[in-house]
Tab-separated table of C-alpha atoms and ligand atoms in Angstrom:
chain	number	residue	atom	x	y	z
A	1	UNK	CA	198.265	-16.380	122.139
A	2	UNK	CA	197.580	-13.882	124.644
A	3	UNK	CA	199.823	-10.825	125.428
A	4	UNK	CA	202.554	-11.185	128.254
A	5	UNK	CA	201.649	-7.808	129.748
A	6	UNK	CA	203.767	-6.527	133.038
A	7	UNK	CA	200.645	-5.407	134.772
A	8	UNK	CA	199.757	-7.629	137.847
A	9	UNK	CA	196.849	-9.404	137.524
A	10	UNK	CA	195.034	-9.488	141.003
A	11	UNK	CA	193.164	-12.436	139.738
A	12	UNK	CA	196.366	-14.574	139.453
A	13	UNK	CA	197.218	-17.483	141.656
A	14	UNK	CA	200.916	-17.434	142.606
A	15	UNK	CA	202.245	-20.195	141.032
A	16	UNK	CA	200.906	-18.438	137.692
A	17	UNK	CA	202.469	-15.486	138.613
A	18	UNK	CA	205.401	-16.832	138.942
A	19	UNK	CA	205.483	-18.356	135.408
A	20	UNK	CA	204.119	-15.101	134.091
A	21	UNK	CA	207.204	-13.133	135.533
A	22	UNK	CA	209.914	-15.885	134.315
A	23	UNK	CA	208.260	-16.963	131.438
A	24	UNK	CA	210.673	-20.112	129.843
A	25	UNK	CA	212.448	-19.989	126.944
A	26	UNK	CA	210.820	-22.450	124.811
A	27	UNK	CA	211.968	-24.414	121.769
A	28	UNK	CA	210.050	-27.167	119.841
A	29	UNK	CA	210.516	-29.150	116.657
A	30	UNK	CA	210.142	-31.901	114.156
A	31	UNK	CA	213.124	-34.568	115.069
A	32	UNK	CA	213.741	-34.659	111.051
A	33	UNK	CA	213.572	-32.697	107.888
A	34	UNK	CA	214.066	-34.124	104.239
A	35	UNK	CA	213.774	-33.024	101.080
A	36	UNK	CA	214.845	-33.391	97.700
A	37	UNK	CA	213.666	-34.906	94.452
A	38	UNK	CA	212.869	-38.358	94.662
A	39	UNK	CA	212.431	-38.689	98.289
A	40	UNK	CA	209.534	-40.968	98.185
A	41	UNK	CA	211.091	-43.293	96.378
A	42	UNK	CA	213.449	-43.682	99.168
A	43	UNK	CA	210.898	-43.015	101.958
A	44	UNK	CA	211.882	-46.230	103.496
A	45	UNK	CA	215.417	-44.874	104.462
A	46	UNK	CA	213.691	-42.395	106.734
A	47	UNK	CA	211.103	-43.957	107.635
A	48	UNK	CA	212.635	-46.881	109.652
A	49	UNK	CA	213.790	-44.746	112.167
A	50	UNK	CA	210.322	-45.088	113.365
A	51	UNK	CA	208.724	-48.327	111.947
A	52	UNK	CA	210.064	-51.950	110.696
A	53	UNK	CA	207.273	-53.889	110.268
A	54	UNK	CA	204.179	-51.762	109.538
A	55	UNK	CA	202.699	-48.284	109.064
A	56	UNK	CA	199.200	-46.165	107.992
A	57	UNK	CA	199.929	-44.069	105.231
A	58	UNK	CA	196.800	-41.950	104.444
A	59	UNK	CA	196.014	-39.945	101.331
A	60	UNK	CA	193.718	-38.721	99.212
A	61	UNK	CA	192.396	-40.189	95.952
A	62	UNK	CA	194.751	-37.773	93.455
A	63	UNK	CA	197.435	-37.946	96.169
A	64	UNK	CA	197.803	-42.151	96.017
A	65	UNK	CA	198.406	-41.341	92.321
A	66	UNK	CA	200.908	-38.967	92.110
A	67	UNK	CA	203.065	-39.480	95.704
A	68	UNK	CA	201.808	-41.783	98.026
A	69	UNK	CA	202.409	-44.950	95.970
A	70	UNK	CA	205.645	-44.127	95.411
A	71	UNK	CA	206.248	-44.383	99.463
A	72	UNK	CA	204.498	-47.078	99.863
A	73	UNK	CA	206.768	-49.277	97.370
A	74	UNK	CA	209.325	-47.916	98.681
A	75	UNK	CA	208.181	-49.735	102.333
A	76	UNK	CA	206.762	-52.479	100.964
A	77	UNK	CA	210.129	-53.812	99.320
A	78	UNK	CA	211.625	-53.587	102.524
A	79	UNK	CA	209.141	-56.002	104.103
A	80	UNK	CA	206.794	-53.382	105.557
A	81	UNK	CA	203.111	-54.040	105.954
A	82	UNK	CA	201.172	-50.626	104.397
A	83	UNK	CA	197.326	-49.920	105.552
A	84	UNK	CA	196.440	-47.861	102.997
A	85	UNK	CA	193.675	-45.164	103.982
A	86	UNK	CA	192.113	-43.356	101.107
A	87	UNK	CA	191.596	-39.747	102.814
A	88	UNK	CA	187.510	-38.601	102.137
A	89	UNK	CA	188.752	-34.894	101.950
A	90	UNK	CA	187.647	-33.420	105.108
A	91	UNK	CA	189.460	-33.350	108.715
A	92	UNK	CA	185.938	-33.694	109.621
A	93	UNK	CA	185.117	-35.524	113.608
A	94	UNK	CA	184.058	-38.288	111.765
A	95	UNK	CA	186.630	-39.075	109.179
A	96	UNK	CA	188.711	-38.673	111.629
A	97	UNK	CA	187.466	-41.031	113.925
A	98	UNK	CA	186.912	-43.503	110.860
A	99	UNK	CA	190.683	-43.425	109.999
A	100	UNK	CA	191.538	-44.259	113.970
A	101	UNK	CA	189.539	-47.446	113.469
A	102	UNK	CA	191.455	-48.799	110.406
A	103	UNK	CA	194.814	-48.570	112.336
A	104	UNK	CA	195.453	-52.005	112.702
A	105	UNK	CA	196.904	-53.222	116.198
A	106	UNK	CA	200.277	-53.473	115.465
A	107	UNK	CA	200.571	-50.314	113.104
A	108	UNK	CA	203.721	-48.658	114.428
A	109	UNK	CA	203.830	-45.336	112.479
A	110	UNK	CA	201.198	-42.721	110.637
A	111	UNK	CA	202.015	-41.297	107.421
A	112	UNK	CA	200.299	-38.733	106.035
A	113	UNK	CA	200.747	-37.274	102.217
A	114	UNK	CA	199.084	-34.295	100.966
A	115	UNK	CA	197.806	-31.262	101.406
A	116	UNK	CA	196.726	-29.034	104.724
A	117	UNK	CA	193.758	-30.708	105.396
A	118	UNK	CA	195.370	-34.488	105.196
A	119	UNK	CA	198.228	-33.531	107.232
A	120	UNK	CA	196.164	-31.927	110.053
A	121	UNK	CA	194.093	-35.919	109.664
A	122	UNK	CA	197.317	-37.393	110.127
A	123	UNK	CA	198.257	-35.461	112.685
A	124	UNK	CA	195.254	-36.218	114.698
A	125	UNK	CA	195.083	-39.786	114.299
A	126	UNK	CA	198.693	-40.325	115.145
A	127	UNK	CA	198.169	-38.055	118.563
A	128	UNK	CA	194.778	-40.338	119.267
A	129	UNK	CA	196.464	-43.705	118.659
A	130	UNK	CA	199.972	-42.587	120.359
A	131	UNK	CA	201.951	-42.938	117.622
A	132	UNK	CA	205.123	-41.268	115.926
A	133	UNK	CA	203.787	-39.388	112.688
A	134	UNK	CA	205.360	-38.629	109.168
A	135	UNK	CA	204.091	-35.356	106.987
A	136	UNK	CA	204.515	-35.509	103.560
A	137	UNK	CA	203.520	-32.702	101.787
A	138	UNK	CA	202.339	-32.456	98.083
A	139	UNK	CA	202.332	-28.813	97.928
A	140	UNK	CA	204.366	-25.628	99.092
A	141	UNK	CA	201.635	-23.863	100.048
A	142	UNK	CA	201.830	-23.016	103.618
A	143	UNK	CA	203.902	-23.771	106.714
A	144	UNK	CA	201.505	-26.365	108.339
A	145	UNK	CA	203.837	-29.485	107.914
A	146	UNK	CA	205.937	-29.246	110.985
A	147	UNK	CA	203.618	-27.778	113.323
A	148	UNK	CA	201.828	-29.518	116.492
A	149	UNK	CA	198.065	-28.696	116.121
A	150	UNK	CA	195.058	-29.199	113.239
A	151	UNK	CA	192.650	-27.372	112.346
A	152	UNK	CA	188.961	-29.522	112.556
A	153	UNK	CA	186.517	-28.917	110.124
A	154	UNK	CA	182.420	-29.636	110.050
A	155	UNK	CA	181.694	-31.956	107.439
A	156	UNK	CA	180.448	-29.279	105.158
A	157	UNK	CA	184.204	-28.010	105.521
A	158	UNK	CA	183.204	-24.988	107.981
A	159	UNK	CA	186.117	-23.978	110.324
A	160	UNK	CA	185.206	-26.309	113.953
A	161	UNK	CA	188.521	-26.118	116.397
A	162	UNK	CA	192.105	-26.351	116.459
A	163	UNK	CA	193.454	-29.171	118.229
A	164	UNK	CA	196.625	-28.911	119.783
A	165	UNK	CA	199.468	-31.411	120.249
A	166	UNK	CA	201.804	-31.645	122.908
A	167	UNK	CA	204.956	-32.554	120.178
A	168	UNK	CA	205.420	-31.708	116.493
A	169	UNK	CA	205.414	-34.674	114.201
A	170	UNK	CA	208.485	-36.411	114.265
A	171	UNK	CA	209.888	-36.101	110.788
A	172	UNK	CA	208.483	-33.911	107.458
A	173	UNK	CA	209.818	-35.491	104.364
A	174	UNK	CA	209.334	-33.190	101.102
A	175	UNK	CA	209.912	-34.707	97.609
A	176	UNK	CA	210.563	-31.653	95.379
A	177	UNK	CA	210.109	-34.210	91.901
A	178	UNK	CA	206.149	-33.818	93.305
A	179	UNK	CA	205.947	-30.401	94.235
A	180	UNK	CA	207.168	-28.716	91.477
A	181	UNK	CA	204.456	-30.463	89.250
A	182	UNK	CA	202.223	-28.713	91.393
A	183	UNK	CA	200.237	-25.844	89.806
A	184	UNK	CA	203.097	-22.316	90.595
A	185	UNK	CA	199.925	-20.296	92.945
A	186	UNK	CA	200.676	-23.371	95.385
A	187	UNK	CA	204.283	-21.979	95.772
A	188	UNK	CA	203.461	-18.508	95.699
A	189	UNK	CA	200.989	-18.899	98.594
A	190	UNK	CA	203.651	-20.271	100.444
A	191	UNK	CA	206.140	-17.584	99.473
A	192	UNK	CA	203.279	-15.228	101.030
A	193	UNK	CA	202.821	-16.881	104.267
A	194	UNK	CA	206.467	-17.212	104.638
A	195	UNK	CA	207.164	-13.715	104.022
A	196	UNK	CA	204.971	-12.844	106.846
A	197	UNK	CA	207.130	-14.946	109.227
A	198	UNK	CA	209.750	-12.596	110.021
A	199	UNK	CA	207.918	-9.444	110.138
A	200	UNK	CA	205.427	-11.092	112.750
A	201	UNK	CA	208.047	-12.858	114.601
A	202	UNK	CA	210.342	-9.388	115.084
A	203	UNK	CA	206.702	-7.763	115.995
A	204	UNK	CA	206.412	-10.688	118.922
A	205	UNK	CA	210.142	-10.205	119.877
A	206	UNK	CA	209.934	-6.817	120.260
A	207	UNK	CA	206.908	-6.486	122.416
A	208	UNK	CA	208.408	-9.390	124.766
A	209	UNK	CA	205.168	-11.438	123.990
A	210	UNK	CA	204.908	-15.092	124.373
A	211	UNK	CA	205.225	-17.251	121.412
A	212	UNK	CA	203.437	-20.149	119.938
A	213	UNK	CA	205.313	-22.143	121.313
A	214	UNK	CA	203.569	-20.835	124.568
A	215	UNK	CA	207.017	-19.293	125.821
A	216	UNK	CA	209.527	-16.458	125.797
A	217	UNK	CA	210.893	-16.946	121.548
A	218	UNK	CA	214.440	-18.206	122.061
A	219	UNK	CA	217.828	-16.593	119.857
A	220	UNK	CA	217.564	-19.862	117.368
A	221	UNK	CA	213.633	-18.613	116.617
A	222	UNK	CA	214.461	-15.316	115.884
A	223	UNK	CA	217.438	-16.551	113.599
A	224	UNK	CA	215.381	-18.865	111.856
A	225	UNK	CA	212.926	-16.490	110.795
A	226	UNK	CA	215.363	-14.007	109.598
A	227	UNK	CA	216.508	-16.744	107.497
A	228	UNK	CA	213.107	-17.354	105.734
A	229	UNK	CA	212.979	-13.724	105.105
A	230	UNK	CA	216.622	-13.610	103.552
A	231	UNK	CA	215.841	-16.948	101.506
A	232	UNK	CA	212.981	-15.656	99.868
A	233	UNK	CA	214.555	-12.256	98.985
A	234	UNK	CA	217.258	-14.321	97.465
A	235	UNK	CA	215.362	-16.893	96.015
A	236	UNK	CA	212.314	-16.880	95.539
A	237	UNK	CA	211.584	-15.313	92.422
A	238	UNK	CA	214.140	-17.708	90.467
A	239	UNK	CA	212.071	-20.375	92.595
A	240	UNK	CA	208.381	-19.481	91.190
A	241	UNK	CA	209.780	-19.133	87.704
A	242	UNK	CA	211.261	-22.508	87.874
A	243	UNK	CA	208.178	-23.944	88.589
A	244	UNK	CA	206.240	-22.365	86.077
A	245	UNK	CA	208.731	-24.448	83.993
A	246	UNK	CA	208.269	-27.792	86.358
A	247	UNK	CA	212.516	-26.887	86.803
A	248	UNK	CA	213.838	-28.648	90.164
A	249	UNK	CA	216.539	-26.087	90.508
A	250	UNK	CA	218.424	-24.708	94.013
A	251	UNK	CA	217.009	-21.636	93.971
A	252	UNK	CA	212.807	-23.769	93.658
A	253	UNK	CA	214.810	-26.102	96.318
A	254	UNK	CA	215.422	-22.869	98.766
A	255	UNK	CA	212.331	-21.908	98.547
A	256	UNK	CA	210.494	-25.046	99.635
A	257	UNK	CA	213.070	-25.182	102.361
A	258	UNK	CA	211.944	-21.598	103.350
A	259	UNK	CA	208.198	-21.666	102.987
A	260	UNK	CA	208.019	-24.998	104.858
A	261	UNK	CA	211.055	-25.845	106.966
A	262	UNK	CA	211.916	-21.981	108.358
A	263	UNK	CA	208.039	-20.651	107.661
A	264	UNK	CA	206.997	-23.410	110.390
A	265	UNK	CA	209.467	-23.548	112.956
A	266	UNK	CA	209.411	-19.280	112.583
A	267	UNK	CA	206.076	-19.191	112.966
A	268	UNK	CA	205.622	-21.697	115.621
A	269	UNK	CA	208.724	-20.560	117.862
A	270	UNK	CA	208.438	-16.669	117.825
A	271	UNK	CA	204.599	-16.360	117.370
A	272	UNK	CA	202.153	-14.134	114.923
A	273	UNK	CA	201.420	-10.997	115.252
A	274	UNK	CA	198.779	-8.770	112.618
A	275	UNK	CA	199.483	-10.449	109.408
A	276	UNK	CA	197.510	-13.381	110.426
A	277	UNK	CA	194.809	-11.735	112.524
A	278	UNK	CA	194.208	-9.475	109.295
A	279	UNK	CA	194.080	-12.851	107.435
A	280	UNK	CA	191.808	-14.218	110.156
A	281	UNK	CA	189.529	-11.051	109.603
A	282	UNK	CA	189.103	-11.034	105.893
A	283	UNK	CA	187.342	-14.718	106.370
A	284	UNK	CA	184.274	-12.759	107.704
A	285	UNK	CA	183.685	-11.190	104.559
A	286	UNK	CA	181.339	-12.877	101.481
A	287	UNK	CA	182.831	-13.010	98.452
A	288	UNK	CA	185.389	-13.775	96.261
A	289	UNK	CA	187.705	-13.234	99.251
A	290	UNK	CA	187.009	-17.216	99.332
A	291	UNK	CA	188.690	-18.091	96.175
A	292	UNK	CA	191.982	-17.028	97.236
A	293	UNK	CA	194.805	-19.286	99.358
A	294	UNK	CA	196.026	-18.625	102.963
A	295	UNK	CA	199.062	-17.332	101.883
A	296	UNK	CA	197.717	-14.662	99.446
A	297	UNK	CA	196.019	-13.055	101.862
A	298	UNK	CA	198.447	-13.538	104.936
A	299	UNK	CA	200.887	-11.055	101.952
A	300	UNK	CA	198.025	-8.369	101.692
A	301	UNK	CA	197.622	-8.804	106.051
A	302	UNK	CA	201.457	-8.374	106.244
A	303	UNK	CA	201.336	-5.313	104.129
A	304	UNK	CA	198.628	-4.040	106.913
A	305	UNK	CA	200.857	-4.684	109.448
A	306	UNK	CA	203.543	-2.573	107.876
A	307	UNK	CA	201.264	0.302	108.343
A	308	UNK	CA	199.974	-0.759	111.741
A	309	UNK	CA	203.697	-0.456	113.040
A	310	UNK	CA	203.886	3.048	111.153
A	311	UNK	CA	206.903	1.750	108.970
A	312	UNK	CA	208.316	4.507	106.580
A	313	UNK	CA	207.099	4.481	102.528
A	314	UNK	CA	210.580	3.322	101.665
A	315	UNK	CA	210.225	0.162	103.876
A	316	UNK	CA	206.419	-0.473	102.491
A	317	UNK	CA	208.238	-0.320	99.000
A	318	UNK	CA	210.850	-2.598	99.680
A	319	UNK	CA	208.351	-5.633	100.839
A	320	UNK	CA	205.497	-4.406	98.091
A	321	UNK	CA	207.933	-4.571	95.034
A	322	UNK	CA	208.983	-7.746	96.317
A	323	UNK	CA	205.645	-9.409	96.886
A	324	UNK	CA	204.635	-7.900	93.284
A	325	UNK	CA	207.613	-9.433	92.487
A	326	UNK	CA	206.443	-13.227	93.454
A	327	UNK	CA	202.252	-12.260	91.787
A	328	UNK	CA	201.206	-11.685	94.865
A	329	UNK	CA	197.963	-9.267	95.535
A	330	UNK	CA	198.879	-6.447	97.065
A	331	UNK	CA	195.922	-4.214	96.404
A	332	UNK	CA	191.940	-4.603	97.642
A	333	UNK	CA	191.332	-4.960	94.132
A	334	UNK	CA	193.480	-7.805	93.552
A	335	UNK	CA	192.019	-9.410	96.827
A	336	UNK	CA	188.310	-8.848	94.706
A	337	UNK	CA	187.329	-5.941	97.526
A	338	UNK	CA	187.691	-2.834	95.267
A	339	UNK	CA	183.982	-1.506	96.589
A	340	UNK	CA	184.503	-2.807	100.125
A	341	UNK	CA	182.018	-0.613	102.400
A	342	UNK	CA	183.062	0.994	105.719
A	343	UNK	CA	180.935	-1.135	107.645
A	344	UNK	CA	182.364	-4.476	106.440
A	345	UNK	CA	185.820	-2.834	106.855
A	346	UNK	CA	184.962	-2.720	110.551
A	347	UNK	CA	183.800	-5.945	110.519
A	348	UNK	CA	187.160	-7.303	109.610
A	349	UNK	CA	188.434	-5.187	112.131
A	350	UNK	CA	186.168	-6.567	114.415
A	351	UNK	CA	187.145	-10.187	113.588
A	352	UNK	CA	190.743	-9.135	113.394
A	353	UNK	CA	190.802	-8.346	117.503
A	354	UNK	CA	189.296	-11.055	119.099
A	355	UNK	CA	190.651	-11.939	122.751
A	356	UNK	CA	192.491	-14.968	121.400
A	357	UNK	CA	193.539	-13.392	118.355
A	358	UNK	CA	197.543	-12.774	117.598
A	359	UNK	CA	197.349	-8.910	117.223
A	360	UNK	CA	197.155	-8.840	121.038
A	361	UNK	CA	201.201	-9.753	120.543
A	362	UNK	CA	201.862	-6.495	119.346
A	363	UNK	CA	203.024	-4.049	122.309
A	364	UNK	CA	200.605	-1.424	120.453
A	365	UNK	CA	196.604	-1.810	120.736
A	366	UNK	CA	194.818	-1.160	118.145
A	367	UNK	CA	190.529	-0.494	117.683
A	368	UNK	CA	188.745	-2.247	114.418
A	369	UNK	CA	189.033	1.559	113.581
A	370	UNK	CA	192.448	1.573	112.970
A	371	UNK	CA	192.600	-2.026	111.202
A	372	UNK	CA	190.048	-0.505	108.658
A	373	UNK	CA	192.288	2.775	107.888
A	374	UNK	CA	195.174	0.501	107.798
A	375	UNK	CA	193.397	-2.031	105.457
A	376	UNK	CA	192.592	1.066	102.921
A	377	UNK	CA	196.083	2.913	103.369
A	378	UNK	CA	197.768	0.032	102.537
A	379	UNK	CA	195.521	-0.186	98.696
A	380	UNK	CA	196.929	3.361	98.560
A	381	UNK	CA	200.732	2.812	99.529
A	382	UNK	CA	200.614	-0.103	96.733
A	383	UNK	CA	198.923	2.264	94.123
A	384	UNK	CA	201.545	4.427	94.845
A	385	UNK	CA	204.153	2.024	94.610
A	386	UNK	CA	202.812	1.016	91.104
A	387	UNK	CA	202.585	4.317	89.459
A	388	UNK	CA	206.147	5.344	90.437
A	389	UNK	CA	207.069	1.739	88.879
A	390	UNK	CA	204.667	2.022	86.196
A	391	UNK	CA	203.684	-1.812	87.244
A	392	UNK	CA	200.687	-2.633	85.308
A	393	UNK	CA	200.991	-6.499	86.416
A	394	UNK	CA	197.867	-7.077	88.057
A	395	UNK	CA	197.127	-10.342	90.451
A	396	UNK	CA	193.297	-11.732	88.850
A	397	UNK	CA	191.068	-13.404	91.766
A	398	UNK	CA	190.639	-16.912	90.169
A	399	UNK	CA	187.137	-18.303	89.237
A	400	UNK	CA	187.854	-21.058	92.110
A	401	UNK	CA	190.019	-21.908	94.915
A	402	UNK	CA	192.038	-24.360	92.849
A	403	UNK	CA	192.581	-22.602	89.644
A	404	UNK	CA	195.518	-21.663	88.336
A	405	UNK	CA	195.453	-18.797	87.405
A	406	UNK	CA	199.142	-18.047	87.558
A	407	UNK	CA	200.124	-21.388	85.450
A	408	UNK	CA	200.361	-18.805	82.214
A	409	UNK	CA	202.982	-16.078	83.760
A	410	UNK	CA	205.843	-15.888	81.219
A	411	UNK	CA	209.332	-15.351	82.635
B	501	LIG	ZN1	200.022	-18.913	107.840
């Protein structure tokens, strides 16, 4: 989103003008949130609010196994008629456009279960066929569920477009008896990318930017995202060591609630700020920087941000310990950039401040400069905060993208 500034754009017509001056307040969400273990197996409880007679549920190969069967017997005892779409694994133009041609003509509702790119699928098909949509998610990973826009991909699984929606989906059902068999770096990813919602969202607030949402954040966004933040400093912790152990306990239930339910509406209501453009930025690079999830490097962007807004040591300590805390990276070795040049430190800065990037929310400008003496003063706040811990717990950049690497953390 682009800054609200209070300079007067000669350029503007006045009807823009006027919008610009009295920007609304704007609020938008999914119509219903669920979650608990065994949720799927009820699915069809929920679910009728929006379909009695038939719906799409699409999901990937591993997915039908361990989730999406268990909604679709849940609809089919109730007399439901299921299309079942076998996802190919990219949000690709044309799998997309194959999965709006097996929508048969009376399918009244789109589910989708699984991971980022599934959702963003279902998402997109339900939007093209005008019809209500259901995320199911079979990982905490990242705050994608309830939001209204997908990311496209080339077939080859290069970034394409986003593609916006006008409405959220209407209802994100979680079934925590799934995600906690999910591999613990899922979680943590999430815990990263969640912890980065109130920092950015206080950074929007503050500069009176517009959120994305595309309007002034309202009271309710800014609560919301302080909540996510206070979850996860309560909870958190107890939440990835309960999944190490595949426990479904309150404090693994808070933090699903917080890394998907107040991550996304936080995010989407009150807007990002450097975290994410930092994120956004390290994709330039070559390199293991590849291996690692959204979330992991949203945590090592927040920590950027930190010094961006010139907070004192004691407040880079606080969120540091924490996100050590949760085995997150918080060093450029962790991240795999120990040597990173100058140059390619500029480069991410480059990246970092495009026009349409998020950083713009921040009432401070910044030069690719300043991104790349943030990036390395924020390797040297966290060595600092190490050696007066004597932390030796070090985050290892996994041989792939799906490896756990985590799974073997003792409590
Ligand atoms: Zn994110």
């Amino acid at each position: 989103m682009a800054p609200l500034t209070s300079e007067v754009d000669q350029s503007l017509d006045e009807e823009a003008l006027v919008t610009k001056q009295h920007l609304e307040r704007v609020y938008t969400s999914i119509q219903k949130y669920v979650q608990g273990p065994g949720v799927f197996e009820r699915a069809y409880t929920y679910v009728r609010h929006w379909a009695t007679e038939s719906a799409m549920i699409i999901a990937d190969e591993r997915v039908w196994e361990i989730g999406a069967n268990k909604v679709k017997q849940s609809l089919v005892k109730h007399g439901l008629r299921v299309t079942d779409v076998t996802f190919g694994g990219e949000a690709s133009e044309a799998e997309l456009e194959r999965i709006c041609t097996l929508a048969e003509s009376g399918t009244e509702l789109i589910i989708g279960v699984g991971g980022g790119k599934t959702m963003d699928t279902a998402k997109y098909v339900a939007n093209k066929l005008h019809l209500p949509c259901v995320i199911a998610p079979s990982t905490a990973s990242s705050d994608a569920a309830t939001s209204s826009l997908s990311v496209i991909y080339t077939p080859d699984g290069q970034f394409q477009r986003y593609s916006y929606y006008p409405l959220n989906p209407n209802m994100v059902m979680v079934d925590t008896k799934v995600i906690v068999q999910a591999p613990v770096r899922f979680l943590i990813s999430g815990v990263g990318d969640a912890l980065a919602t109130w920092i950015e969202a206080e950074s929007v607030i503050n500069s009176h930017a517009t959120s994305a949402a595309g309007g002034t954040p309202t009271i309710v966004a800014a609560y919301i995202g302080r909540a996510c933040m206070d979850s996860l400093r309560k909870y958190a912790v107890q939440g990835i060591l309960s999944n190490i152990r595949h426990a479904c306990t309150d404090a693994f239930e808070a933090t699903v609630e917080a890394n998907t339910l107040l991550s996304g509406l936080g995010f989407e209501n009150a807007g990002l700020a450097a975290a994410h453009a930092v994120h956004n930025g390290l994709t330039v690079l070559g390199g293991p920087i590849h291996q690692l999830m959204h979330g992991e490097k949203v945590a090592y962007g927040t920590l950027v941000q930190l010094v961006l807004e010139n907070r004192t040591l004691e407040e880079y300590f606080d969120i540091v310990s924490f996100m050590a805390e949760c085995h997150l990276p918080i060093t450029l070795e962790e991240l795999g950039l120990e040597d990173i040049s100058d140059e390619d430190l500029l480069k991410v800065g480059e990246a970092a401040l495009k026009p349409d990037e998020t950083i713009h929310n921040m009432s401070k400008k910044f030069s690719p400069g300043d991104i790349a003496d943030a990036i390395r003063a924020a390797d040297a706040y966290s060595k600092k905060w190490r050696q007066v811990n004597n932390w030796t717990e070090k985050f290892i950049v996994p041989p792939s993208r799906h490896h756990a690497h985590v799974q073997d953390i003792h409590p």
